Coordinates of C-alpha atoms and ligand atoms in Angstrom, one line a residue:
M13 CA -7.0 -28.8 12.5
I14 CA -8.6 -27.5 9.5
K15 CA -7.1 -23.7 8.3
L16 CA -9.7 -21.4 10.5
L17 CA -8.6 -17.9 9.4
S18 CA -7.8 -16.5 6.1
H19 CA -7.0 -12.9 6.5
L20 CA -7.6 -9.4 8.6
S21 CA -10.7 -8.2 7.0
F22 CA -11.2 -5.0 8.8
V23 CA -10.5 -3.0 12.2
A24 CA -13.6 -1.2 13.9
I25 CA -12.2 1.8 15.9
T26 CA -13.4 4.4 18.1
S27 CA -13.2 8.1 18.4
P28 CA -14.2 11.2 20.0
D29 CA -14.9 13.2 16.9
V30 CA -15.5 10.8 14.4
E31 CA -16.1 13.3 11.6
A32 CA -12.4 14.6 12.6
S33 CA -11.0 11.2 12.2
V34 CA -13.0 10.8 8.4
E35 CA -12.1 13.8 7.1
F36 CA -8.5 12.8 8.0
Y37 CA -8.7 9.4 6.6
E38 CA -10.3 10.6 3.3
K39 CA -8.1 13.8 2.4
Q40 CA -4.5 12.7 3.9
V41 CA -4.5 8.9 3.8
G42 CA -6.4 8.6 0.6
L43 CA -9.5 6.2 2.2
T44 CA -12.9 6.6 0.4
V45 CA -16.1 6.6 2.6
V46 CA -18.7 3.9 1.1
D47 CA -20.9 4.0 4.0
R48 CA -22.7 5.7 6.6
I49 CA -25.2 3.7 9.2
G50 CA -26.4 5.2 12.0
D51 CA -23.2 6.6 13.6
D52 CA -21.0 4.6 12.4
V53 CA -19.1 5.6 9.2
Y54 CA -17.2 2.7 6.9
L55 CA -14.5 3.4 4.8
R56 CA -11.8 1.6 2.3
C57 CA -8.6 1.5 0.5
W58 CA -9.1 1.3 -3.4
G59 CA -7.7 -1.9 -3.3
D60 CA -9.8 -4.0 -0.4
Y61 CA -11.2 -6.8 -1.9
Y62 CA -14.2 -6.3 0.1
R63 CA -16.7 -3.3 0.9
Y64 CA -15.0 -1.7 3.9
S65 CA -11.4 -2.6 6.0
V66 CA -12.1 0.7 8.3
V67 CA -15.1 1.6 10.7
V68 CA -15.0 4.5 12.3
K69 CA -17.7 4.4 15.8
P70 CA -18.1 7.3 18.2
G71 CA -16.9 6.7 21.1
A72 CA -15.2 8.9 24.7
E73 CA -11.9 7.5 23.8
P74 CA -9.7 6.2 21.2
S75 CA -9.8 2.9 21.2
L76 CA -10.1 -0.8 19.1
D77 CA -13.9 -1.7 18.9
T78 CA -13.0 -5.2 17.4
M79 CA -10.3 -6.8 15.1
A80 CA -12.2 -8.8 12.4
W81 CA -10.7 -12.3 10.4
R82 CA -12.1 -14.0 7.4
T83 CA -12.5 -17.4 8.1
S84 CA -11.2 -20.3 5.5
S85 CA -14.7 -21.2 4.7
P86 CA -18.2 -21.5 6.4
E87 CA -17.5 -24.7 7.8
A88 CA -14.6 -22.9 9.6
L89 CA -16.4 -20.2 11.1
E90 CA -18.5 -22.7 13.2
E91 CA -15.2 -24.4 14.3
A92 CA -13.3 -21.4 15.3
A93 CA -16.4 -20.6 17.6
K94 CA -16.3 -24.0 18.7
A95 CA -12.9 -23.9 19.7
I96 CA -13.0 -20.3 21.5
E97 CA -16.2 -21.6 23.9
A98 CA -14.1 -25.3 24.7
K99 CA -11.3 -22.8 26.0
G100 CA -14.0 -21.2 28.3
V101 CA -14.6 -18.1 26.3
Q102 CA -18.2 -17.5 25.2
G103 CA -18.6 -15.1 22.3
E104 CA -22.2 -14.2 20.4
W105 CA -23.2 -14.6 17.3
F106 CA -24.8 -11.8 15.4
E107 CA -25.7 -10.0 12.1
G108 CA -23.1 -7.9 10.5
Q109 CA -23.2 -5.4 8.5
G110 CA -21.8 -7.1 5.4
I111 CA -20.5 -10.0 6.9
G112 CA -23.9 -12.1 7.6
R113 CA -23.8 -14.1 10.5
A114 CA -20.3 -13.3 12.6
Y115 CA -19.1 -14.3 16.1
R116 CA -17.5 -12.3 18.2
F117 CA -15.7 -12.9 21.3
V118 CA -13.3 -11.2 23.9
G119 CA -10.1 -13.2 24.4
P120 CA -8.1 -13.8 27.5
Q121 CA -6.5 -10.6 27.5
G122 CA -9.5 -8.2 26.6
H123 CA -8.9 -8.2 22.6
S124 CA -12.4 -8.1 21.0
M125 CA -12.5 -10.4 17.9
T126 CA -14.7 -10.7 14.7
L127 CA -15.1 -14.3 12.9
H128 CA -16.9 -13.8 9.6
W129 CA -17.3 -16.1 6.7
D130 CA -19.4 -14.2 4.5
V131 CA -18.3 -10.5 2.8
E132 CA -19.3 -8.3 0.4
H133 CA -17.0 -8.2 -2.3
F134 CA -16.0 -4.9 -4.0
H135 CA -16.6 -4.1 -7.5
A136 CA -16.4 -0.5 -8.5
T137 CA -18.3 1.0 -11.1
G138 CA -18.0 4.2 -13.7
D139 CA -14.8 6.2 -13.2
D140 CA -13.9 4.5 -10.4
A141 CA -13.6 0.9 -12.0
S142 CA -10.3 -0.5 -12.7
I143 CA -8.9 -1.9 -16.0
Y144 CA -7.3 -4.4 -14.4
P145 CA -9.8 -6.8 -13.7
D146 CA -8.5 -8.3 -10.9
R147 CA -8.4 -4.5 -9.2
P148 CA -11.9 -4.1 -7.1
S149 CA -11.6 -0.1 -7.9
R150 CA -9.0 1.5 -10.1
R151 CA -5.3 3.3 -8.2
S152 CA -6.4 6.1 -6.1
R153 CA -5.4 9.3 -7.4
H154 CA -4.6 10.3 -4.0
L155 CA -0.5 10.4 -3.8
G156 CA 0.4 7.6 -1.3
A157 CA -2.8 6.3 -0.8
P158 CA -2.6 2.7 0.5
R159 CA -3.8 -0.4 -1.2
Q160 CA -5.2 -2.2 1.2
L161 CA -5.6 -2.5 5.1
D162 CA -2.2 -4.8 6.4
H163 CA -2.1 -5.7 10.2
V164 CA -3.3 -4.8 13.5
T165 CA -1.0 -4.6 16.4
I166 CA -2.5 -4.8 20.5
A167 CA -0.9 -4.4 23.5
A168 CA -1.2 -7.5 26.1
R169 CA 0.3 -7.9 29.3
D170 CA 1.1 -10.9 29.1
V171 CA 3.1 -11.3 25.3
D172 CA 3.6 -14.9 25.6
A173 CA 0.8 -16.2 26.9
F174 CA -1.3 -14.0 24.2
V175 CA 0.7 -15.8 21.5
A176 CA 0.1 -19.2 22.9
W177 CA -3.8 -19.0 23.2
Y178 CA -4.3 -17.2 19.6
T179 CA -1.8 -20.0 17.9
E180 CA -3.1 -23.1 20.2
V181 CA -6.9 -21.8 19.5
L182 CA -6.7 -20.0 16.0
G183 CA -4.2 -21.7 14.4
F184 CA -2.8 -18.6 14.3
R185 CA 1.3 -19.0 13.1
F186 CA 4.0 -17.7 15.2
M187 CA 6.6 -16.0 13.4
A188 CA 9.0 -14.1 15.7
R189 CA 9.8 -12.6 18.7
T190 CA 11.5 -9.9 21.2
V191 CA 13.3 -10.8 24.2
L192 CA 14.8 -8.1 26.1
D193 CA 18.4 -8.0 26.0
E194 CA 18.8 -7.0 29.9
A195 CA 16.0 -10.0 31.3
P196 CA 14.2 -12.5 29.9
I197 CA 10.7 -10.3 29.0
S198 CA 8.9 -11.0 25.7
V199 CA 7.9 -7.3 24.5
F200 CA 7.1 -8.0 21.0
S201 CA 5.8 -11.1 18.9
V202 CA 4.3 -11.7 15.5
L203 CA 1.4 -13.8 14.4
T204 CA 0.0 -14.5 11.1
T205 CA -2.8 -16.4 9.4
N206 CA -1.3 -16.4 6.0
E207 CA 2.0 -15.7 3.9
K208 CA 2.3 -11.9 5.3
S209 CA 5.0 -11.8 8.2
H210 CA 2.1 -10.9 10.4
D211 CA -1.1 -9.6 10.2
L212 CA -1.3 -9.5 14.5
G213 CA 1.3 -8.3 16.3
V214 CA 1.6 -7.9 20.0
V215 CA 3.5 -5.5 22.2
L216 CA 4.0 -6.1 26.2
D217 CA 1.3 -3.6 27.6
G218 CA 2.9 -2.1 31.2
S219 CA -0.8 -0.9 32.2
T220 CA -4.0 -2.0 34.0
R221 CA -6.3 -1.3 31.3
D222 CA -7.3 -4.8 29.1
G223 CA -7.7 -5.1 25.4
R224 CA -5.4 -2.1 24.2
V225 CA -4.0 -1.5 20.6
N226 CA -0.9 -0.2 19.7
H227 CA -1.4 0.7 16.0
Y228 CA -3.1 -0.7 12.8
A229 CA -1.4 -0.6 9.9
F230 CA -2.2 0.1 5.8
W231 CA -0.1 -1.6 3.1
V232 CA 1.7 0.8 -0.1
D233 CA 2.8 -1.0 -3.0
Q234 CA 6.4 0.1 -2.8
R235 CA 8.5 2.0 -0.4
E236 CA 8.6 5.3 -2.9
D237 CA 4.7 5.0 -2.3
L238 CA 5.3 5.1 1.7
L239 CA 8.0 8.1 0.8
Q240 CA 5.5 9.7 -1.0
A241 CA 2.7 9.4 1.9
A242 CA 5.3 10.8 4.0
D243 CA 5.8 13.7 2.0
V244 CA 1.9 14.5 1.7
L245 CA 1.8 14.0 5.6
M246 CA 4.4 16.5 6.3
E247 CA 3.2 19.4 3.8
N248 CA -0.4 18.6 5.6
G249 CA 0.7 19.5 8.7
T250 CA 0.5 16.0 10.2
P251 CA 3.7 14.8 12.1
M252 CA 5.5 11.7 11.8
E253 CA 5.9 9.7 15.2
Y254 CA 8.3 7.4 14.2
G255 CA 10.3 6.3 10.9
P256 CA 10.9 5.9 7.9
S257 CA 12.8 3.1 8.8
I258 CA 12.7 -0.6 8.2
H259 CA 11.8 -3.3 10.8
G260 CA 14.3 -5.7 11.4
I261 CA 11.4 -8.3 12.1
G262 CA 9.5 -8.9 9.2
E263 CA 11.4 -6.4 7.0
Q264 CA 9.2 -4.2 6.3
N265 CA 9.5 -0.5 5.8
F266 CA 7.4 1.5 8.1
L267 CA 6.0 4.9 9.0
Y268 CA 4.3 5.7 12.5
F269 CA 1.7 8.8 12.2
R270 CA -1.4 9.8 14.3
E271 CA -5.1 10.1 13.2
P272 CA -6.6 13.3 14.9
S273 CA -8.2 10.6 18.0
S274 CA -4.7 10.6 18.5
L275 CA -5.0 6.6 17.5
R276 CA -1.5 5.2 15.7
I277 CA -1.5 4.7 12.2
E278 CA 1.3 2.6 10.1
M279 CA 2.1 2.4 6.6
N280 CA 3.9 -0.7 5.4
T281 CA 5.6 -2.0 2.3
G282 CA 8.1 -4.8 1.4
G283 CA 9.4 -7.6 3.8
Y284 CA 8.9 -11.3 2.9
R285 CA 6.8 -13.9 2.4
N286 CA 6.7 -16.9 4.5
Y287 CA 4.8 -20.1 3.5
V288 CA 6.5 -22.4 5.6
P289 CA 4.1 -24.5 7.8
D290 CA 6.4 -25.4 10.6
W291 CA 8.6 -22.4 10.6
Q292 CA 10.1 -21.8 13.6
A293 CA 10.0 -17.9 15.3
N294 CA 13.5 -16.5 15.8
T295 CA 13.8 -15.0 19.5
W296 CA 15.5 -10.9 18.5
K297 CA 17.1 -8.9 20.9
P298 CA 16.3 -5.2 20.2
S299 CA 20.2 -4.9 19.8
Q300 CA 19.7 -7.1 16.5
G301 CA 17.6 -4.1 15.0
S302 CA 14.6 -6.1 15.9
N303 CA 12.0 -2.7 15.6
N304 CA 14.7 -0.6 13.7
F305 CA 17.2 -2.8 12.0
Y306 CA 18.8 1.2 10.8
R307 CA 19.8 1.0 14.7
N308 CA 20.5 4.6 14.1
S309 CA 17.9 6.3 16.3
A310 CA 16.0 6.1 19.4
M311 CA 12.5 5.1 19.2
P312 CA 10.7 7.9 20.5
M313 CA 8.9 7.4 23.6
S314 CA 5.5 8.3 22.4
M315 CA 5.7 5.0 20.4
T316 CA 5.1 2.9 23.9
E317 CA 1.5 4.5 24.2
S318 CA -1.5 2.3 23.6
F319 CA -5.0 2.9 22.9
P320 CA -7.3 3.9 25.0
P321 CA -4.9 5.8 27.3
A322 CA -3.6 4.2 30.3
D323 CA -4.7 6.1 33.4
G324 CA -1.6 8.3 33.4
P325 CA -0.6 10.7 30.2
S326 CA 2.7 8.8 29.9
A327 CA 4.7 5.6 29.7
T328 CA 6.1 6.4 32.6
E329 CA 2.7 6.6 34.8
E330 CA 1.7 3.2 33.4
G331 CA 3.9 1.5 35.5
V332 CA 6.2 0.1 33.0
P333 CA 9.3 -1.3 34.7
D334 CA 12.3 0.8 34.1
E335 CA 14.3 -1.8 32.4
I336 CA 12.0 -2.2 30.3
K337 CA 11.1 1.1 29.3
D338 CA 14.6 2.0 28.9
A339 CA 15.1 -0.9 26.7
L340 CA 11.8 0.0 24.8
L341 CA 13.1 3.8 24.8
N342 CA 16.4 3.3 23.7
P343 CA 17.8 -0.1 22.5
Y344 CA 21.0 0.7 21.3
A345 CA 22.1 2.9 23.8
Q346 CA 23.8 -0.2 25.4
H347 CA 24.6 -2.5 22.8
G348 CA 26.3 -0.3 20.0
R349 CA 25.2 -1.6 16.5
G350 CA 25.6 -4.9 17.5
Ligands
LIG11 FE1 3.2 -2.5 12.5

């Protein structure tokens, strides 16, 4: 198989209050609005190579409208569509904003993915131009502003099946997984299309809703930027949901917070690069610190919420089995620091 996908190019999300979300991305996260087309707002980080990386669309609930990957060539776009349809999934071709002829499909567990080759490269002019020829625009003056979009983490009822389909059909590399200490249940996996430890994550979804998203993430250059982002958010009255800390899997520093729609956003930095074509994914246990490597605090219960919300307002009412819920909420209680 030729290499089909190159990297995550944008996420489109829905928000019940588009203007509140957009104001948050501009004033608190440090993104810039580049286009308003109809009711949709297109935003970018200062270091994104293409015109936009986040689209905010109106919707009754917070959700992932689609996650988009750029293919590795025009031919790869055609090959990817063929591979998807060979699996019995029928997508559709459409003309996308700034991405030309694109292919959109809904995967086996209800997640919309958009594939495209064409892009609009971004080159700022005037005061926004950078003296670095490789930078699409100058570094943001907003403290802690992310350089780029980094990854998206969806929620799926069968994590292993999700991994199997996306690795086989689209050539994602399977990088690591988490299986509960108490039972052989896969609760998390990471996939990648490039040297990053992941650009697509999968968490176990205990709800009955298809196609949910747990969070999406931006990249900052270094841990100090992440701490400054945390500082800015706190000064502005935005609570941090979890972190700053460090994931065992991927070894990234992380920080989670919510945008006004309640959708979860992450800031990431650090971690390893991995180019190994025949990498064998390790199976982590939560007790090894797969999520919080320091193992000095329990993950808040709110982190199990994905979007759109399940029928009930809490994880308990989402029907997550107790053994999974307990392990997700406090994976270290029964295992000490081991
Ligand atoms: Fe993440």
